[in-house]
Structure formats: C-alpha cells, structure tokens
Amino acid sequence: METLRKVAPTAEINSTHTVFRTYDGTKLTPAGRVKLSVEFQGKSKILSAFVVEGNYPLIFGRDWMDYFNISFTNVNILKNQDISIPKSSVGALVVRFANVFSDKVGAIKNYVCSLKLQNDATPVFRKARPVPLALRSKVEGEIDRLVQENILKRVESADWGTPVVPVVKPSGDVRLCGDYSCTLNQYVIIPQHPFPGFEEVFSSLTGGRHFSRLDVRSAFLHMPVCPETAKMLTINTHKGLYEPQRLMYGVSAAPTTWQRYVDQIFHPIECCVVHDDIILTGRTTEEHLQRLEQVLTVCENNGIHLNHAKCRFFEEEVTFLGYRVDAHGVHKTNEKVAAVLNAKRRENAKMVKAFLGLVTFYGRFFPQLATCARPLYNLTKKGVEFKWDRDCEVSFEKIKREIASDRVLTHYNPSLPITLATDASPYGLGAVLSNVVDGKELPVAFASRTLSDTEKNYSQIDKEALSIKWGVFKFFHYLYNQRFTLITDHRPLVQIFGSKNKLPLLSATRMLHYALQLQIFNFDVKYRKSELHGNADALSRFPTTSEELQHMPQDEATILQLRQWETLPVTPQQVARATAHDPELKQILEALRMGTSLGEGDLKFSIHQDCVFNGIRLYVPTALRARVLSELHDGHLGIVKMKALARSYVFWPKLDKDLENLVRSCQECNLVARNPPRVTVHQWEKACHPWHRIHADFAGPFQGHLFLLVVDSYSKWPEVFLVRTTNSAETIKHLEGLFTRFGYPVIIVTDNDTAFTSFEFQNFVKQYNIRHTTGAPFHPATNGQVERFVSTMKTGLRRLCGAPGTIQDRLNRLLLSYRRAPHPTTGRSPASLMLGRELRTMLDVMRPSLLGELQRDVNRPAVSKKFDPGERVAIRVYANPNKKWQFGSVLNRDGELNYSIQVGSDIVRRHVDQMRSVSKSIRPTEVPPIRKSLPHDIPARNSVPPPLPDPSPRTRRSTIGPAIRASQGLSSESAPDRPLDAAPSTPPRTSLGPLEPGPVEDATAQDGIRRSQRNRRIPDRLQYE
C-alpha cells in the first residue's frame, strides 16, 4: 500500500474477493485491485495489480510475464527503482530535449564520412539473398522507413552491390546490415583510433551513487557519407538496389569512425562512451543531473538521437563487460567464470582427461597447478580403478578456483587481439573469450551449456557449427563491431564460416543459416588441432545447466521450412491470378473468352485454366517473369541453351532480350565467361635487315636450368644462355656480351617480367638508344617470335636428353642444327640470312664435292626400268588406304611403260613408276621396307667414270654452265635443262673462283637417249675463259 501511494497516489482501488497463500501456507487477503500503467523493455501496457497492506517489495507475477513474453526460467530477480530519485527532474529533461528522444534517426551536423580504399580496389557486385517469408514484411517495412527518412535512395544500377543480412532485435524489429565482408571490407583502410580500455571505462564511474545509461538510436546511421562513399555502400535487396546516404552497419571501418567522432564531442564531459552506449554518474544527485544535461545538450547540438525505451536513469548499479558497478565499486560477476565454478565432479576417466585438458592449457600461468592435479592424473592411468575420493574432490575444487582467479583471468581490452575458442561434445557446448598478450591467450570469460534433446540428435559438424553461433552471440557485447579470431577444431567449418566471397553452395541449410546470422560480425576463422584445443573442449564436456534453452531463437525446423518456401516453383494458380491482373494479358484473356479477334496473330493464342498459351508455350504475366527468368537461369546455362529451353515452355514479348540481359548481368556467369573472340592477328612490321628487332624471354626451370633466349626477327637466328637467376643484372650481363658480337639492335621486344621492367634494365636500353617494347600481361602472342622458339628448344632438349655431355653440350648441338636448317618462314637458314654464308657442319664434311659430278651431270642418260614376264613385282594399291603394296607376277608388257600383272586371280595394269621388283622369296603378306635410292645422275663413290675425249671450247661452255648455275644458287627457271631428279646443289658461294676444266664428253658423243633435246647453253654473260 505504501509503495502504491508513492508510485500512483491517485490510482483507484477496487474491491476483490481473491485470497493468496504465501510460501508457508499463510492466507493473505489483498486490500483491493488497481489498474496500473506498466512499462518493461520499451513496451507499455495497462495491467491489473493486487494491493496488500504493509511495505512489501513489488512482485512481478506470471500473468504480467505472459503479457511481456518473459520466460519464467530466465528471471532471477526484479528490483523496484529507488523512488527517492527526483523523477520530476529527469522527466523535465526528457521534455526539454524531446527532439533528442525522437523516434527517427538523427543526422550528425557539420560532418561527412569518407571511406578510403586501397589502390588495387575494384568494384564487387553480389546478387541479393532471399529473405525468409516470415521476415519479408518487416524487411520491406524497414527499407521503406529508411527511404522516407532519406537514409536510403533507390538507384537503377551500381558498380558495387552488397547483399543485406536482416538482424532481428530482441524487441522484434529488424535491423538491416550489409554483408560487406564479401565486397567492400577487403579494400577499406580502417582508421586507427583506440577504444576505451577497462581502466578508462570504470575509472570514470568510480565514486558514483547512481548510474544512467543512454542508448544512441542506430548509431552508425547518424553519420552522413560523401557521394563516392555512398556508391561504394550500395546494398542489393530483393526490392532492388539502394544507395545509403549514411554509414551502414557491417562496414569494417564504421566502429572506429564512430568512436573517434563521439570521443571528440563528449571529451569535455565526465562520461564514458563505448559504441552506442553513454554511461555517466555523479557523486551527488545534482552533479549527476548536471552531467546528464550536458550530455543531452551535446546530443542536441550535434544531431544525435537517443532511444528513450532503452535509456536507464539513476540506476543503483550497471553491468558492463562482465563487471557490475555500484556505489561500492567494481565487482566481478560470476557469469564470466560460472562455466568453470559450476562444473560438477567427473564420473569416469575420460571426463577427467577432458578437465585436465583445461589444466594443461592454462597451466603455464601457475606451475603449481600440475602438482595440485596429481590425484586427478592418477585416475587416468591405465589399469587404475576409477575411484573419486576426498583428495580428488579437494584437487578438483582448488583447480576451479585457481582457473577462475585473477591470476588467470584478465580484463577485457578491445585494443588487444581477441580470440573466441568454441567446441562441442555429444552433450554440451563450450566457449572461451580471450585476449592475446605476447602470443598467449589470457581468458576473459568462460561459457558453457548443455544441449537440448533435439540438439543432441545433430551430427557432429552441426554441433560444432552451433557452438560457434552460440559462442559469438553469448559474448555479443564483447565481439560486436570488433575484429576477432574464431578458433575451432573442426576443419570443414573454416570454409563455411570463413568464406569472404560467398557461402558454399553444398553446405547444409542449418549451417548456412548460422553463417548468415554471423555475417554481421567481423572475424577470421582458424583451425586448431583437438589436442591443443583443451580450453573449449573441457567446457563442452562439463556444461552448466541449460537455462538458456528456454529463450533460444525460434525452432530451427521452422526457420528451415521458411527458407524452403522461398524456393517453391510458380504454380498454375499463381499464373492465373497474375494473368487476371496483368493489363496486357487481361485484354487477350477477355478477347479469347468473348471470341473477338485479336488481329493477325489471334489464332496462336488459346486459354486453358485461366492461363493464356501461345501454341504450347505459357504466356507468363509481367509479375512472374523475374521468377521464371531466375528458374531458367538456375543452372547458369549459356544464352543459346537458355533460349532453347525457354522456347519449349514459356512466352512473352522480348523474351530473348530479357534472357540476354539476364546472362549479361549475372555475376557468376561473367566471372567464368570465355575469352572474347580474338581480333585479327596484328603482324609486326617486317624487319629490314638482320639484328633490327630482337625478341627476348626467359624459359624454365626446365631440366633443372633457367634459360635466357634471344631471337632475331629478320633471320630467325637464336641465341640461348644458361642463367642462374632471372634478375636484371644477370640479364644485362648476357645481353652486353651478345651486343659486342652483333651490335646494338634498334628494337628489343620482351614480356613484363620484372627483369625487363626494372629501373636498371630501362636505363640499360636507354644508354644504347634501344627502343624497348613490351606486350600486354598474360598475352604471350605479342612476343610470339621467341615464345615459339621456347617450345622448339624444349622439344629438342627432350629428344637429346640421352645424349652424352652437359646441358650446354646438348644446347650447342641443337643451336647448330637449327641455325643451319632452312626456316619454314623465310625458306633460308638463319645462318645464311644472319651471316651471309652457311655454317659448315658434319654433313658438309661427310659429303664429297659435287663439282666434278656436276660436270658430268648434263649428258647422263636417263634411267630406265624394265620388267621381264614372270618377274615377281610389288605394285601400288589405291583402293585400300591401310595397304600400300601388293605382290604379283608380270604377264605382259603392254607398251614402253605399262605392264599387265597377275595378282592372285585378278589381272591389273600398272605404270612402270607404280612397280618395283622384289625377291621371289617374299610371301604375299610381307612388305619390304622402302629405301630411298640415290639420285640417278649421281654415281657411286667407288665407280670409275669412262674416259672422256678432250673437250672443245663449245663443249666446255655447255658442261660448265650447270655447275656455275648450281654454285650461284640460281632457280630452276634459269636452268631449265637440269633434270628433276638431279642431286642437290652445293651451298651458295659468296664468290666464284675459277673452275678447273676436266675431261668432259661432248653431248653428241654420248650414247643413249637424252631426257630433253633442248640445247644446253649458258648465257654469254656467264662465259669466260
């Protein structure tokens, strides 16, 4: 009754017949019943209350708890507020600063936030994520509210696109957070600014009698951003693209940017500002009110709005970062160490080993802990009976107190690296929050809980994922807006929770749901072996009671079902309803029902179950086309296959154009698209002389070596050097030696290797006035001249791998052969074009001079072939591509060059050039190897030519002429009398010396028939004596 007179002195008391019984059975008759306005967690209701005589504390009954959806198991104690606090003064301040307590988000004055990106930043666009149907209306309402408050602006296109993650607040409202971890955060430069430390926070609260805690409404959304930053913050929702005009939640630079600003404006006031909380106190009530007025004034002058429902004024105590602060000082709460202190005794050796894992993990902080744990270690020995005696109990309790003492626990410091270790056992979850100091994890708080009956049926990976999600939200106030490291001993979760691009498509739906909830946090995931993960593992194996299970989020099965509804296909009923409301289809539908004409194409339309068809294709209304397009593109097929698939099922005007636009705008398709069609090959300008333009490149490591290759563009002359490294100094050393032999080129072409793009190499080419040209990165065709020789060199060295000698010996053999052989592009050898002469090789040493042979070349009789009847011959086969020769016997000679051959039972005709003589012993199935015969006009080396008469001058000219023509490399056109099967000419001569006349035979004295009757005579200009 006395409390009622202080709280609501004018309340009307109504009579009641209700009688209560106290816990000891005593009857208690209330004085009456009143209607009171009750406010709890921002919600106000008019509720009935019973009034009893006397001065008793207020009791928050179960019926009131039902009205506010409060879990009975989660209530420890509800305290009534000290009524001696001058509420009138607080109320006056609230009325005076009514604009500060506005329901809308404020806008900071005279400040614009500009985010800085790294130099290599490139725009990233991610598609919108589906929103569960249960949250869709709330998300759309929040988007509309932010648009009305000019916080979001609708845009049609953007280079950046970040998906949003809806976060449900305890009040049921939704906060939109951007998942910038997969887009912007990887490029943002985070400004350096310290967060308030433990000592700084609590030193400002020491000595106060009462405490006030103010909550800033949507803190980050207060900060306007510049137009460039707004484009980078663009969010992609199921309603389209929106450009934020304020700093969004989820940006990695947002916490430090906000903290730096509020530290500046609240610096003159004795208060503590951490994130979106403003905590203040005073030694007296007047001082407290004065500071509260100063804070509200600063808020009003800078455009900061507070959430009145979350603000608490003149509280007797305040809990912050796991510590309780009141008029008597700062006190540790048992919440941080309850998981350790409430651990129950172990029941078997395996559970004792798990507990000893915790001892081992933190044993480095006090060496005597291992000695204290000796009785427990004895229980784990093999062959020892498990018996929990008094020594084990004493050791167990002492270890728990030591781990929970200040010698192990440390104060939370947000400026130090933060780690969260989580683990799951078959019956519990464990989590340890730590600060890393000098590479050691110092625990800040412990937490554990048992699994519900449903959770115990989860697979182990689902339990491990649940422990991560539960641990992060358990220490929400420590981890939100902080960068921290998540440690798990389950490796697959590193990819699921640590992906910065997109969630793995093949992950289970439950884990994807957990991962989406954690997108609002900024963390890295690391794997640690189980034997090194003793702190979290031990907590998961002796969890505390499951008092949190009663107020966990909604049942997971419901969430999974809501996510499945989003992917259901379009039904005919939906098509019919959308068709009835579609302006374009509505006219066609009415015309079909009335039988009126639609024009030339009216015969192709029909109606079935209130749906319009174009032939057998469904005419999709406008409202459903986006979903149909998404279904058609579900497998990310190309444009051609999508069009073919769509034309089998659906129709609407400009369907092909919509499909093309969809594929062009699909990020996944563009990321894996093929290269565009190659443009016409651009030819290098032809070099005008040797060593005009050279091409250089590195090859290897190949066969354990690195190579520097240089190829002359004009002659194709190659140079190859074995190098130890590909740096600029090594490259310049070899090029300088090369230039001393051939001179300095006009142009040198290379790729973009650092050896060629370095400052040292650039100075080198400038020193000798050499123009340096490089191609585009990853486009070797620009330097194709040397790239092609790289392949040739590697192929040749592979073939010579069994040859004796060093790699340099094999390389020399390859280069000599390549330089001497005619090049397919020029038709001449690189040596002849580069040096003006051919290189003398072993082939030249082996072959005798053909000069004397060429003098007898002119009148050599033609070689004739003749086969006798009955002779065994091989004839060419043309009907069977797999068989080249066939054997038979000569029957008749049908002419000078044609024969009839008996092949089995058949008689065939063949030209003499299609026949060859074989041994009679060859069976029909054998095919002798084909040996290329020597040219007919080159006699064997051991043959003795017949004596020739003395030549006359006329004869000398006619016989020496072909040799001269051959020695000068004249074409066949200039020497028409040369036989087609004559021996190859001698290498070109740079100068023509006198030829020694030898005994030759006049053409008219030669026996036999000549192949040509033309006069063999050289031009007069070539005749000399």
PDB file of N, CA and C in Angstrom, residues 31-58:
ATOM      1  N   ALA A  31      -5.976  -5.813  -0.179  1.00  0.00           N
ATOM      2  CA  ALA A  31      -6.863  -4.688   0.118  1.00  0.00           C
ATOM      3  C   ALA A  31      -7.699  -4.303  -1.088  1.00  0.00           C
ATOM      4  N   GLY A  32      -7.292  -4.661  -2.265  1.00  0.00           N
ATOM      5  CA  GLY A  32      -8.062  -4.323  -3.447  1.00  0.00           C
ATOM      6  C   GLY A  32      -7.242  -4.564  -4.712  1.00  0.00           C
ATOM      7  N   ARG A  33      -7.806  -4.049  -5.776  1.00  0.00           N
ATOM      8  CA  ARG A  33      -7.194  -4.258  -7.085  1.00  0.00           C
ATOM      9  C   ARG A  33      -7.178  -2.931  -7.833  1.00  0.00           C
ATOM     10  N   VAL A  34      -6.028  -2.645  -8.503  1.00  0.00           N
ATOM     11  CA  VAL A  34      -5.888  -1.369  -9.213  1.00  0.00           C
ATOM     12  C   VAL A  34      -5.417  -1.625 -10.647  1.00  0.00           C
ATOM     13  N   LYS A  35      -5.637  -0.607 -11.508  1.00  0.00           N
ATOM     14  CA  LYS A  35      -5.136  -0.623 -12.889  1.00  0.00           C
ATOM     15  C   LYS A  35      -3.910   0.278 -12.949  1.00  0.00           C
ATOM     16  N   LEU A  36      -2.780  -0.274 -13.422  1.00  0.00           N
ATOM     17  CA  LEU A  36      -1.534   0.474 -13.487  1.00  0.00           C
ATOM     18  C   LEU A  36      -0.958   0.433 -14.904  1.00  0.00           C
ATOM     19  N   SER A  37      -0.241   1.498 -15.223  1.00  0.00           N
ATOM     20  CA  SER A  37       0.494   1.534 -16.494  1.00  0.00           C
ATOM     21  C   SER A  37       1.877   0.956 -16.236  1.00  0.00           C
ATOM     22  N   VAL A  38       2.163  -0.195 -16.866  1.00  0.00           N
ATOM     23  CA  VAL A  38       3.408  -0.909 -16.635  1.00  0.00           C
ATOM     24  C   VAL A  38       4.274  -0.815 -17.902  1.00  0.00           C
ATOM     25  N   GLU A  39       5.542  -0.446 -17.717  1.00  0.00           N
ATOM     26  CA  GLU A  39       6.482  -0.349 -18.834  1.00  0.00           C
ATOM     27  C   GLU A  39       7.626  -1.319 -18.589  1.00  0.00           C
ATOM     28  N   PHE A  40       7.925  -2.155 -19.614  1.00  0.00           N
ATOM     29  CA  PHE A  40       9.017  -3.128 -19.496  1.00  0.00           C
ATOM     30  C   PHE A  40       9.673  -3.293 -20.857  1.00  0.00           C
ATOM     31  N   GLN A  41      10.970  -3.015 -20.922  1.00  0.00           N
ATOM     32  CA  GLN A  41      11.755  -3.127 -22.138  1.00  0.00           C
ATOM     33  C   GLN A  41      11.129  -2.382 -23.313  1.00  0.00           C
ATOM     34  N   GLY A  42      10.701  -1.158 -23.018  1.00  0.00           N
ATOM     35  CA  GLY A  42      10.166  -0.310 -24.071  1.00  0.00           C
ATOM     36  C   GLY A  42       8.721  -0.551 -24.424  1.00  0.00           C
ATOM     37  N   LYS A  43       8.051  -1.524 -23.805  1.00  0.00           N
ATOM     38  CA  LYS A  43       6.656  -1.817 -24.088  1.00  0.00           C
ATOM     39  C   LYS A  43       5.799  -1.393 -22.903  1.00  0.00           C
ATOM     40  N   SER A  44       4.687  -0.717 -23.156  1.00  0.00           N
ATOM     41  CA  SER A  44       3.778  -0.232 -22.110  1.00  0.00           C
ATOM     42  C   SER A  44       2.427  -0.923 -22.239  1.00  0.00           C
ATOM     43  N   LYS A  45       1.889  -1.348 -21.090  1.00  0.00           N
ATOM     44  CA  LYS A  45       0.573  -1.988 -21.054  1.00  0.00           C
ATOM     45  C   LYS A  45      -0.156  -1.556 -19.785  1.00  0.00           C
ATOM     46  N   ILE A  46      -1.504  -1.542 -19.856  1.00  0.00           N
ATOM     47  CA  ILE A  46      -2.351  -1.289 -18.690  1.00  0.00           C
ATOM     48  C   ILE A  46      -2.723  -2.639 -18.096  1.00  0.00           C
ATOM     49  N   LEU A  47      -2.220  -2.937 -16.872  1.00  0.00           N
ATOM     50  CA  LEU A  47      -2.407  -4.242 -16.258  1.00  0.00           C
ATOM     51  C   LEU A  47      -2.986  -4.087 -14.856  1.00  0.00           C
ATOM     52  N   SER A  48      -3.595  -5.179 -14.396  1.00  0.00           N
ATOM     53  CA  SER A  48      -4.180  -5.200 -13.050  1.00  0.00           C
ATOM     54  C   SER A  48      -3.131  -5.644 -12.041  1.00  0.00           C
ATOM     55  N   ALA A  49      -3.221  -5.040 -10.811  1.00  0.00           N
ATOM     56  CA  ALA A  49      -2.297  -5.405  -9.746  1.00  0.00           C
ATOM     57  C   ALA A  49      -3.076  -5.468  -8.427  1.00  0.00           C
ATOM     58  N   PHE A  50      -2.673  -6.373  -7.538  1.00  0.00           N
ATOM     59  CA  PHE A  50      -3.298  -6.503  -6.223  1.00  0.00           C
ATOM     60  C   PHE A  50      -2.489  -5.708  -5.209  1.00  0.00           C
ATOM     61  N   VAL A  51      -3.225  -5.096  -4.293  1.00  0.00           N
ATOM     62  CA  VAL A  51      -2.600  -4.246  -3.278  1.00  0.00           C
ATOM     63  C   VAL A  51      -2.819  -4.880  -1.910  1.00  0.00           C
ATOM     64  N   VAL A  52      -1.715  -4.989  -1.153  1.00  0.00           N
ATOM     65  CA  VAL A  52      -1.795  -5.536   0.203  1.00  0.00           C
ATOM     66  C   VAL A  52      -1.270  -4.491   1.183  1.00  0.00           C
ATOM     67  N   GLU A  53      -1.737  -4.578   2.416  1.00  0.00           N
ATOM     68  CA  GLU A  53      -1.285  -3.646   3.436  1.00  0.00           C
ATOM     69  C   GLU A  53       0.151  -3.939   3.817  1.00  0.00           C
ATOM     70  N   GLY A  54       0.900  -2.888   4.117  1.00  0.00           N
ATOM     71  CA  GLY A  54       2.281  -3.048   4.542  1.00  0.00           C
ATOM     72  C   GLY A  54       3.251  -2.540   3.490  1.00  0.00           C
ATOM     73  N   ASN A  55       4.543  -2.660   3.820  1.00  0.00           N
ATOM     74  CA  ASN A  55       5.610  -2.199   2.927  1.00  0.00           C
ATOM     75  C   ASN A  55       6.364  -3.420   2.393  1.00  0.00           C
ATOM     76  N   TYR A  56       5.874  -3.951   1.321  1.00  0.00           N
ATOM     77  CA  TYR A  56       6.476  -5.132   0.723  1.00  0.00           C
ATOM     78  C   TYR A  56       7.084  -4.782  -0.651  1.00  0.00           C
ATOM     79  N   PRO A  57       8.077  -5.535  -1.074  1.00  0.00           N
ATOM     80  CA  PRO A  57       8.615  -5.295  -2.422  1.00  0.00           C
ATOM     81  C   PRO A  57       7.601  -5.697  -3.480  1.00  0.00           C
ATOM     82  N   LEU A  58       7.726  -5.088  -4.611  1.00  0.00           N
ATOM     83  CA  LEU A  58       6.833  -5.408  -5.722  1.00  0.00           C
ATOM     84  C   LEU A  58       7.121  -6.815  -6.248  1.00  0.00           C
TER      85      LEU A  58
END
